[in-house]
Short mmCIF file of C-alpha atoms in Angstrom, two decimals:
data_model
loop_
_atom_site.label_atom_id
_atom_site.label_comp_id
_atom_site.label_asym_id
_atom_site.label_seq_id
_atom_site.Cartn_x
_atom_site.Cartn_y
_atom_site.Cartn_z
CA MET A 20 141.13 97.08 95.95
CA ALA A 21 137.31 97.26 95.84
CA TYR A 22 136.44 97.96 99.34
CA THR A 23 134.02 95.36 100.91
CA PHE A 24 131.73 96.10 103.45
CA ASP A 25 131.70 94.07 106.56
CA ARG A 26 128.15 93.80 108.16
CA ALA A 27 128.80 91.25 110.80
CA ALA A 28 131.56 93.60 112.19
CA TYR A 29 129.85 96.79 111.43
CA GLU A 30 127.07 95.01 113.40
CA ARG A 31 129.25 94.53 116.13
CA ARG A 32 130.76 98.19 116.47
CA THR A 33 126.82 99.54 116.48
CA ALA A 34 125.48 97.09 118.84
CA TRP A 35 126.01 99.05 122.02
CA TYR A 36 124.76 102.06 120.68
CA THR A 37 121.24 100.45 119.10
CA GLN A 38 120.93 99.13 122.98
CA ALA A 39 121.69 103.25 124.65
CA ARG A 40 119.22 105.19 122.17
CA PHE A 41 119.60 108.60 124.19
CA GLY A 42 122.66 110.83 124.89
CA LEU A 43 123.93 114.14 125.21
CA PHE A 44 125.77 116.83 122.94
CA LEU A 45 127.61 119.36 124.30
CA HIS A 46 128.61 122.26 122.19
CA TRP A 47 131.02 124.49 123.91
CA GLY A 48 134.14 126.58 122.93
CA LEU A 49 135.36 130.43 122.62
CA TYR A 50 131.89 131.21 121.28
CA ALA A 51 130.40 131.07 125.08
CA ILE A 52 131.65 134.53 125.32
CA PRO A 53 130.24 136.49 122.80
CA ALA A 54 126.87 134.10 123.90
CA ARG A 55 125.29 134.36 120.47
CA GLY A 56 125.97 130.54 119.15
CA GLU A 57 128.09 128.60 117.82
CA TRP A 58 128.41 130.00 114.33
CA VAL A 59 128.55 133.71 115.76
CA ARG A 60 131.58 133.84 113.53
CA SER A 61 130.21 133.18 110.32
CA TYR A 62 127.06 134.81 110.84
CA GLU A 63 128.15 138.71 112.01
CA ASN A 64 131.66 137.94 109.51
CA ILE A 65 134.25 138.43 112.45
CA PRO A 66 137.34 137.95 111.24
CA SER A 67 140.07 136.18 113.33
CA GLU A 68 141.69 139.27 114.81
CA ALA A 69 138.75 140.63 116.69
CA TYR A 70 137.61 136.83 117.22
CA ASP A 71 140.79 135.64 118.79
CA PRO A 72 141.16 137.97 121.31
CA TYR A 73 138.24 135.93 123.20
CA ALA A 74 140.56 132.91 123.43
CA GLN A 75 142.63 135.42 126.52
CA GLU A 76 139.62 135.60 128.86
CA PHE A 77 138.86 132.07 128.53
CA ASN A 78 138.90 130.95 132.14
CA PRO A 79 135.76 129.23 132.90
CA ARG A 80 136.39 128.48 136.73
CA ASP A 81 132.81 126.49 137.43
CA CYS A 82 133.53 124.10 134.69
CA ASP A 83 133.56 120.11 136.71
CA MET A 84 133.06 118.23 133.94
CA HIS A 85 131.89 115.42 136.16
CA THR A 86 129.12 117.57 137.61
CA TRP A 87 128.25 117.56 133.69
CA MET A 88 128.46 113.43 133.42
CA GLU A 89 126.37 112.88 136.48
CA ALA A 90 123.54 115.54 134.87
CA ALA A 91 123.52 113.18 131.55
CA ARG A 92 123.82 109.58 133.49
CA ASP A 93 121.16 111.01 135.79
CA ALA A 94 118.87 112.07 132.95
CA GLY A 95 119.20 108.57 132.05
CA MET A 96 121.75 109.30 129.23
CA LYS A 97 124.65 106.51 127.96
CA TYR A 98 126.75 108.40 126.07
CA ALA A 99 127.61 111.92 125.75
CA VAL A 100 129.54 114.16 122.67
CA LEU A 101 132.27 117.12 123.19
CA THR A 102 133.21 119.52 120.31
CA ALA A 103 136.89 119.03 120.57
CA LYS A 104 136.68 121.39 117.91
CA HIS A 105 133.93 123.04 116.53
CA HIS A 106 134.38 125.24 113.20
CA ASP A 107 135.74 128.16 114.55
CA GLY A 108 139.23 125.91 115.06
CA PHE A 109 139.48 126.54 118.73
CA CYS A 110 140.35 123.40 120.37
CA LEU A 111 139.43 122.03 123.60
CA TYR A 112 142.94 120.07 124.09
CA ASP A 113 146.30 120.11 124.12
CA SER A 114 146.72 119.70 119.96
CA THR A 115 149.96 119.83 119.17
CA TYR A 116 149.59 121.56 116.11
CA THR A 117 147.90 124.99 116.81
CA ASP A 118 148.36 127.48 119.58
CA PHE A 119 144.49 127.95 119.61
CA LYS A 120 143.55 125.72 122.31
CA SER A 121 141.76 125.68 126.06
CA THR A 122 145.60 124.69 127.43
CA ASN A 123 146.88 128.41 125.87
CA THR A 124 143.68 129.93 127.14
CA PRO A 125 143.70 131.35 131.53
CA ALA A 126 142.15 128.24 132.08
CA GLY A 127 145.25 126.01 130.94
CA ARG A 128 142.98 123.06 131.08
CA ASP A 129 142.85 119.64 128.14
CA PHE A 130 138.87 119.79 128.65
CA VAL A 131 138.41 116.47 126.08
CA ARG A 132 140.91 114.82 128.73
CA GLU A 133 138.64 115.78 131.69
CA PHE A 134 135.61 115.32 129.67
CA LEU A 135 136.57 111.43 128.52
CA ASP A 136 137.66 110.88 132.48
CA ALA A 137 134.61 111.98 134.04
CA ALA A 138 132.37 110.06 131.31
CA ARG A 139 134.46 107.00 131.78
CA ASP A 140 133.96 107.55 135.34
CA CYS A 141 130.38 107.42 134.99
CA GLY A 142 130.25 105.23 132.81
CA LEU A 143 129.06 106.55 130.39
CA ARG A 144 130.53 105.68 126.44
CA ALA A 145 132.33 108.83 125.41
CA GLY A 146 132.44 110.26 121.95
CA LEU A 147 134.00 113.82 119.99
CA TYR A 148 132.94 116.05 117.25
CA PHE A 149 135.40 117.52 115.26
CA SER A 150 134.86 119.99 112.92
CA LEU A 151 136.23 119.12 109.07
CA ILE A 152 135.48 123.07 108.92
CA ASP A 153 138.91 125.37 110.07
CA TRP A 154 137.60 129.17 109.52
CA ARG A 155 141.23 130.24 111.52
CA HIS A 156 143.30 127.54 109.30
CA HIS A 157 145.59 129.90 106.43
CA ASP A 158 144.78 127.23 104.15
CA PHE A 159 141.03 126.76 104.77
CA PRO A 160 139.44 128.47 101.43
CA HIS A 161 137.98 131.82 102.55
CA TYR A 162 136.91 133.87 99.88
CA GLY A 163 134.16 132.93 98.13
CA ASP A 164 133.04 129.77 100.58
CA ARG A 165 129.72 129.12 101.50
CA TYR A 166 129.98 129.84 105.35
CA HIS A 167 133.65 130.94 105.66
CA PRO A 168 133.27 134.69 107.91
CA MET A 169 135.39 135.86 104.91
CA ARG A 170 133.65 134.88 102.17
CA ASP A 171 132.17 137.87 100.77
CA ASN A 172 135.60 139.95 101.68
CA PRO A 173 138.18 140.13 98.58
CA ALA A 174 140.72 141.08 100.91
CA TYR A 175 140.87 137.50 101.69
CA GLY A 176 141.53 136.09 98.86
CA ASN A 177 142.11 132.46 98.20
CA GLU A 178 146.16 133.13 96.78
CA ASN A 179 148.93 131.34 98.66
CA ARG A 180 146.13 128.64 100.21
CA ASN A 181 146.80 125.15 100.15
CA PHE A 182 144.38 122.99 100.75
CA ASP A 183 146.31 119.59 100.85
CA ARG A 184 148.99 121.57 103.88
CA TYR A 185 145.05 121.89 105.11
CA LEU A 186 144.16 118.48 105.29
CA GLU A 187 147.08 117.07 106.68
CA TYR A 188 146.87 119.47 109.93
CA LEU A 189 143.55 118.03 109.85
CA HIS A 190 144.32 114.44 109.72
CA ASN A 191 147.30 115.09 112.18
CA GLN A 192 144.44 116.71 114.73
CA VAL A 193 142.38 113.83 114.13
CA ARG A 194 145.54 110.75 114.65
CA GLU A 195 146.49 112.58 118.06
CA LEU A 196 142.52 112.54 119.31
CA CYS A 197 142.73 108.71 118.00
CA THR A 198 146.00 108.33 120.51
CA ASN A 199 146.33 110.20 123.40
CA TYR A 200 142.92 109.95 124.84
CA GLY A 201 142.30 106.23 125.50
CA LYS A 202 139.54 104.67 123.90
CA LEU A 203 136.88 106.51 121.93
CA ASP A 204 133.29 105.31 121.49
CA LEU A 205 132.09 108.24 118.80
CA LEU A 206 133.84 109.61 116.47
CA TRP A 207 131.00 112.71 115.43
CA PHE A 208 133.00 114.55 111.87
CA ASP A 209 131.32 117.23 110.81
CA PHE A 210 130.76 118.44 107.85
CA SER A 211 130.84 117.88 104.11
CA TYR A 212 129.33 120.33 101.31
CA ASP A 213 129.72 121.43 98.11
CA HIS A 214 132.80 120.20 96.59
CA LEU A 215 134.15 119.83 100.35
CA ARG A 216 132.70 115.78 100.81
CA GLY A 217 134.36 112.59 100.40
CA GLU A 218 137.57 112.21 99.20
CA ALA A 219 138.10 115.95 98.80
CA TRP A 220 139.19 115.16 103.12
CA LYS A 221 140.91 112.49 101.49
CA ALA A 222 138.49 110.11 103.61
CA THR A 223 139.89 106.71 102.77
CA GLU A 224 143.13 107.41 104.18
CA LEU A 225 141.10 109.33 107.16
CA MET A 226 139.35 106.43 108.13
CA GLU A 227 141.66 103.66 107.86
CA MET A 228 144.35 105.34 110.14
CA VAL A 229 141.23 105.91 112.44
CA ARG A 230 139.88 102.42 112.20
CA SER A 231 143.68 101.07 112.26
CA LEU A 232 144.38 103.10 115.97
CA GLN A 233 139.98 102.89 117.50
CA PRO A 234 138.70 99.58 115.38
CA ASP A 235 135.69 99.68 117.30
CA VAL A 236 134.67 103.65 117.07
CA ILE A 237 131.45 104.30 115.61
CA ILE A 238 131.31 107.62 113.43
CA ASP A 239 128.41 109.35 111.80
CA ASN A 240 128.16 109.76 107.75
CA ARG A 241 129.11 113.73 107.38
CA LEU A 242 132.75 112.84 105.16
CA GLU A 243 130.12 112.39 102.54
CA VAL A 244 126.71 114.26 103.80
CA SER A 245 125.73 117.12 106.32
CA GLY A 246 122.80 117.37 108.11
CA GLU A 247 121.13 115.97 105.27
CA GLY A 248 121.93 113.37 103.20
CA PHE A 249 121.82 110.02 104.27
CA GLY A 250 124.98 108.36 102.65
CA SER A 251 126.51 105.66 100.94
CA LEU A 252 125.70 102.80 103.16
CA ALA A 253 121.96 104.29 103.09
CA ALA A 254 122.41 103.85 98.84
CA CYS A 255 123.63 100.26 99.72
CA GLN A 256 127.18 101.68 97.54
CA PRO A 257 128.88 102.25 100.68
CA THR A 258 132.35 103.69 100.04
CA PRO A 259 135.77 103.17 102.28
CA PHE A 260 134.65 106.19 104.42
CA HIS A 261 130.99 105.44 104.61
CA GLY A 262 129.35 106.29 108.03
CA ASP A 263 127.96 103.79 111.18
CA PHE A 264 125.24 105.72 111.31
CA VAL A 265 122.70 108.60 109.66
CA SER A 266 122.66 111.80 111.67
CA PRO A 267 119.17 113.59 110.87
CA GLU A 268 119.68 117.13 112.23
CA GLN A 269 116.81 119.34 114.36
CA ILE A 270 114.40 116.42 112.82
CA ILE A 271 112.71 113.41 113.65
CA PRO A 272 112.22 111.06 110.27
CA PRO A 273 108.65 111.12 109.66
CA ARG A 274 109.47 107.75 109.28
CA GLY A 275 112.12 105.37 110.58
CA LEU A 276 115.07 105.09 108.00
CA VAL A 277 115.84 102.28 105.46
CA ASP A 278 118.04 101.60 103.10
CA ALA A 279 117.89 101.67 99.45
CA GLU A 280 116.99 97.81 99.97
CA GLY A 281 114.41 98.25 102.52
CA LYS A 282 116.51 96.89 105.87
CA PRO A 283 116.43 99.28 109.01
CA LEU A 284 119.54 101.67 109.31
CA VAL A 285 121.00 103.22 112.46
CA TRP A 286 120.49 106.53 112.63
CA GLU A 287 120.49 109.47 115.73
CA CYS A 288 118.26 112.53 115.52
CA ASN A 289 120.84 115.19 116.94
CA CYS A 290 118.58 118.25 118.11
CA THR A 291 118.73 121.30 120.49
CA MET A 292 117.26 121.79 123.72
CA ASN A 293 116.68 125.41 122.63
CA ASN A 294 117.06 127.16 118.91
CA HIS A 295 120.78 126.99 119.56
CA TRP A 296 123.91 124.65 120.58
CA GLY A 297 126.13 126.74 121.61
CA TYR A 298 125.30 129.25 124.44
CA CYS A 299 122.98 131.80 123.31
CA ALA A 300 122.03 134.28 126.17
CA THR A 301 119.31 135.72 125.20
CA ASP A 302 117.88 132.16 123.65
CA HIS A 303 114.96 130.66 125.98
CA PHE A 304 112.70 128.87 124.14
CA TYR A 305 113.20 125.81 125.34
CA LYS A 306 111.49 122.77 124.61
CA PRO A 307 109.49 121.16 127.87
CA ALA A 308 110.95 117.73 129.29
CA PRO A 309 107.20 115.96 128.56
CA MET A 310 107.70 117.04 124.60
CA LEU A 311 111.03 115.81 124.48
CA ILE A 312 110.27 112.76 126.71
CA LYS A 313 107.42 112.19 123.92
CA LYS A 314 109.98 113.01 121.24
CA LEU A 315 112.51 110.35 122.83
CA VAL A 316 109.40 107.18 122.49
CA GLU A 317 109.11 108.79 119.18
CA CYS A 318 112.61 107.95 118.01
CA VAL A 319 112.78 104.59 119.46
CA SER A 320 109.82 103.90 117.94
CA LYS A 321 111.36 104.27 114.61
CA GLY A 322 114.32 102.67 115.35
CA GLY A 323 116.92 105.59 116.00
CA ASN A 324 118.42 107.39 119.11
CA LEU A 325 117.86 110.80 120.06
CA LEU A 326 120.99 112.92 120.74
CA LEU A 327 120.22 115.78 122.97
CA ASN A 328 122.09 118.90 123.20
CA VAL A 329 122.96 121.37 126.08
CA GLY A 330 125.04 124.33 125.32
CA PRO A 331 127.17 125.29 128.74
CA ASP A 332 127.97 129.02 129.48
CA ALA A 333 131.59 130.79 129.92
CA GLU A 334 131.70 130.05 133.07
CA GLY A 335 131.63 126.65 132.32
CA ARG A 336 127.68 126.27 133.71
CA PHE A 337 124.67 124.32 132.25
CA PRO A 338 121.87 126.70 131.77
CA LYS A 339 119.46 126.22 134.52
CA GLU A 340 117.06 125.40 131.85
CA SER A 341 118.65 122.89 130.92
CA LEU A 342 119.18 121.32 134.01
CA ALA A 343 115.46 121.53 134.61
CA ILE A 344 114.56 119.69 131.43
CA LEU A 345 117.32 116.83 132.37
CA LYS A 346 116.55 116.82 135.70
CA GLU A 347 112.66 116.14 134.74
CA ILE A 348 113.22 113.81 132.08
CA GLY A 349 115.65 111.55 134.60
CA ALA A 350 112.81 110.92 136.65
CA TRP A 351 110.92 109.73 133.97
CA MET A 352 113.64 107.40 132.72
CA LYS A 353 114.15 105.90 136.45
CA ASP A 354 110.48 104.82 136.06
CA ASN A 355 110.51 103.73 132.33
CA GLY A 356 113.82 103.38 130.87
CA GLU A 357 113.11 99.67 130.14
CA SER A 358 111.03 101.22 127.38
CA ILE A 359 113.35 102.81 125.72
CA TYR A 360 117.38 100.74 126.21
CA GLY A 361 117.56 98.36 123.68
CA CYS A 362 114.07 98.83 122.24
CA GLY A 363 112.97 99.18 118.65
CA PRO A 364 109.88 99.38 116.02
CA ALA A 365 107.25 97.26 117.27
CA GLY A 366 105.99 96.32 114.03
CA ILE A 367 102.63 98.10 114.90
CA GLU A 368 101.02 100.88 113.20
CA LYS A 369 101.25 104.09 115.20
CA PRO A 370 97.96 104.48 117.82
CA ASP A 371 95.86 107.37 118.03
CA PHE A 372 97.12 107.51 122.18
CA GLY A 373 100.53 107.60 121.57
CA ARG A 374 103.23 105.13 120.64
CA VAL A 375 104.79 101.35 120.66
CA THR A 376 108.26 100.28 121.33
CA ARG A 377 109.65 96.56 121.20
CA LYS A 378 112.28 94.84 122.80
CA GLY A 379 111.76 91.01 122.30
CA ASN A 380 108.65 89.73 123.64
CA SER A 381 108.15 92.57 125.40
CA LEU A 382 105.87 95.26 123.63
CA TYR A 383 105.90 98.72 125.30
CA PHE A 384 102.92 100.97 124.54
CA HIS A 385 103.56 104.93 125.85
CA LEU A 386 100.25 106.03 126.41
CA PHE A 387 100.62 110.01 125.90
CA GLU A 388 96.74 110.34 126.33
CA ASN A 389 93.80 108.09 128.03
CA THR A 390 90.71 106.99 126.13
CA ILE A 391 87.58 106.63 126.43
CA GLY A 392 86.67 103.15 127.77
CA PRO A 393 89.67 101.01 127.93
CA VAL A 394 92.74 101.12 126.31
CA PRO A 395 92.71 99.21 122.73
CA LEU A 396 95.98 97.08 122.15
CA PHE A 397 95.80 97.16 118.47
CA GLY A 398 98.33 94.64 116.76
CA VAL A 399 98.52 92.34 119.65
CA ASP A 400 97.15 88.79 119.64
CA LYS A 401 94.90 88.61 122.42
CA GLU A 402 95.44 84.43 123.03
CA ARG A 403 99.71 86.09 122.64
CA ILE A 404 99.38 87.77 125.63
CA ALA A 405 100.85 86.56 129.11
CA CYS A 406 100.26 89.62 131.11
CA ILE A 407 100.18 93.25 131.36
CA ARG A 408 102.36 95.64 133.38
CA ARG A 409 102.66 99.40 134.12
CA VAL A 410 106.48 100.16 133.60
CA ALA A 411 106.75 102.43 136.26
CA ASP A 412 105.55 100.37 139.26
CA GLY A 413 105.21 96.82 138.42
CA SER A 414 101.75 96.35 139.05
CA GLU A 415 99.14 94.43 137.14
CA VAL A 416 96.69 96.06 133.98
CA PRO A 417 94.03 93.45 133.55
CA LEU A 418 92.65 92.87 130.47
CA SER A 419 89.54 94.38 129.99
CA THR A 420 86.38 92.20 129.73
CA SER A 421 83.80 95.73 129.60
CA TRP A 422 80.86 94.93 127.00
CA VAL A 423 81.65 98.59 125.63
CA HIS A 424 84.01 96.97 123.45
CA SER A 425 81.99 93.97 122.09
CA ASP A 426 81.78 94.98 118.95
CA TYR A 427 85.84 94.72 118.64
CA PRO A 428 85.76 90.85 119.50
CA ASP A 429 89.42 90.58 117.52
CA LEU A 430 90.68 93.67 120.11
CA ALA A 431 92.46 92.93 123.11
CA PHE A 432 91.76 95.87 125.70
CA ALA A 433 93.63 96.96 128.68
CA ASP A 434 91.63 98.19 131.48
CA LEU A 435 93.01 101.19 133.22
CA GLY A 436 90.69 101.25 135.79
CA PRO A 437 88.11 104.17 136.83
CA ASP A 438 90.72 107.15 137.13
CA PRO A 439 90.38 109.11 133.57
CA VAL A 440 93.81 111.20 134.40
CA LEU A 441 96.89 108.56 133.16
CA PRO A 442 99.00 107.78 136.43
CA ASP A 443 101.79 109.62 134.25
CA PRO A 444 100.51 112.92 132.69
CA THR A 445 103.92 112.77 130.40
CA ASP A 446 103.85 109.14 129.09
CA THR A 447 101.90 106.30 130.91
CA VAL A 448 104.26 103.27 129.75
CA LEU A 449 102.49 100.07 129.77
CA GLU A 450 104.34 96.97 129.20
CA VAL A 451 102.20 93.62 126.95
CA ARG A 452 104.34 90.50 127.69
CA LEU A 453 103.63 87.91 124.97
CA LYS A 454 104.16 84.31 125.19
CA PRO A 455 106.75 82.86 123.42
#
């Protein structure tokens, strides 16, 4: 029977997500101990015999999921996603299908349960990342795979490996997560490549199982693609396992994403604060908070979300740089969040001084830099302007009547006053309310 895409159900599912706009990604696991990123096993060709012992010292005494979720909430984030299992196969939950899990370490804790409870307590939507790949499982391809740590070692040939047995393991673990932890808001699968995509994962069966257990969960598009590629929903040929949103990685699309028929797509840029997802002790190349604020605005102005990553260390602490960045973003969001939540493209050409977001009859002009003379409000009919307010404090910004823009009678201009320095040097936001 051919698959029928139910757009009404899809829009109901994703409504909270397009309202939220800003989320926290958490990459955490055993790889926090070697502290060279979450791909350390692959990059350094580390065999299981050398990697597995990290589990015997995994005991993050400082890990307090409530502290993590409070940091996310205070940064203005509305949802959070934790790596329940990454490519190394180590589970942060009490899976009955493996001994390679956090409850079998000195920590003895189910971190997925702690995370979900804390997120819900803090009023955040909660999601789980789950790797389709498992470098530790005997039946996952080793030799010749593009990414497996033992890909170049003929001693790890693929004889006697049964991929169907691996798929049974994969499906069983997803069923556990969808059954044992209450309502999940989001599932973040990662990722498809080469011949391992779509039905290679028995994706129709997997998606039907997930939907039967978690009917409202939203799911990324990586049963079909990776951080590159848009998926079947974007092609207007949705498969039964299409994703609910496109997941560009480490790049904000140059323009908003639309499907093959030109309709807007739901999407989310997932990006790191520094240059690694998992904790890397030597990576101090952090994106400054003002840059990340502007990138969040850019995503929203193009109709997308920003999922910003933190990689906690082996003791379960956020890096001090990450905490400082989240605090600075949070201060801006406290004043200006209404120009982000529930907003999207304004249908106005990007101005030289910043960007524009929109919610209903409110246009939000984001000023990343000031102008010489009053601020031109491109794309706005002067006669439709009800008022202009600075979002941070609600103060009135009058329409300019200066002679300096008399050569541009069709343009509306906002008068910010005599100070050439903007009130907020990162992003001063003006709300232009339009008459109905």
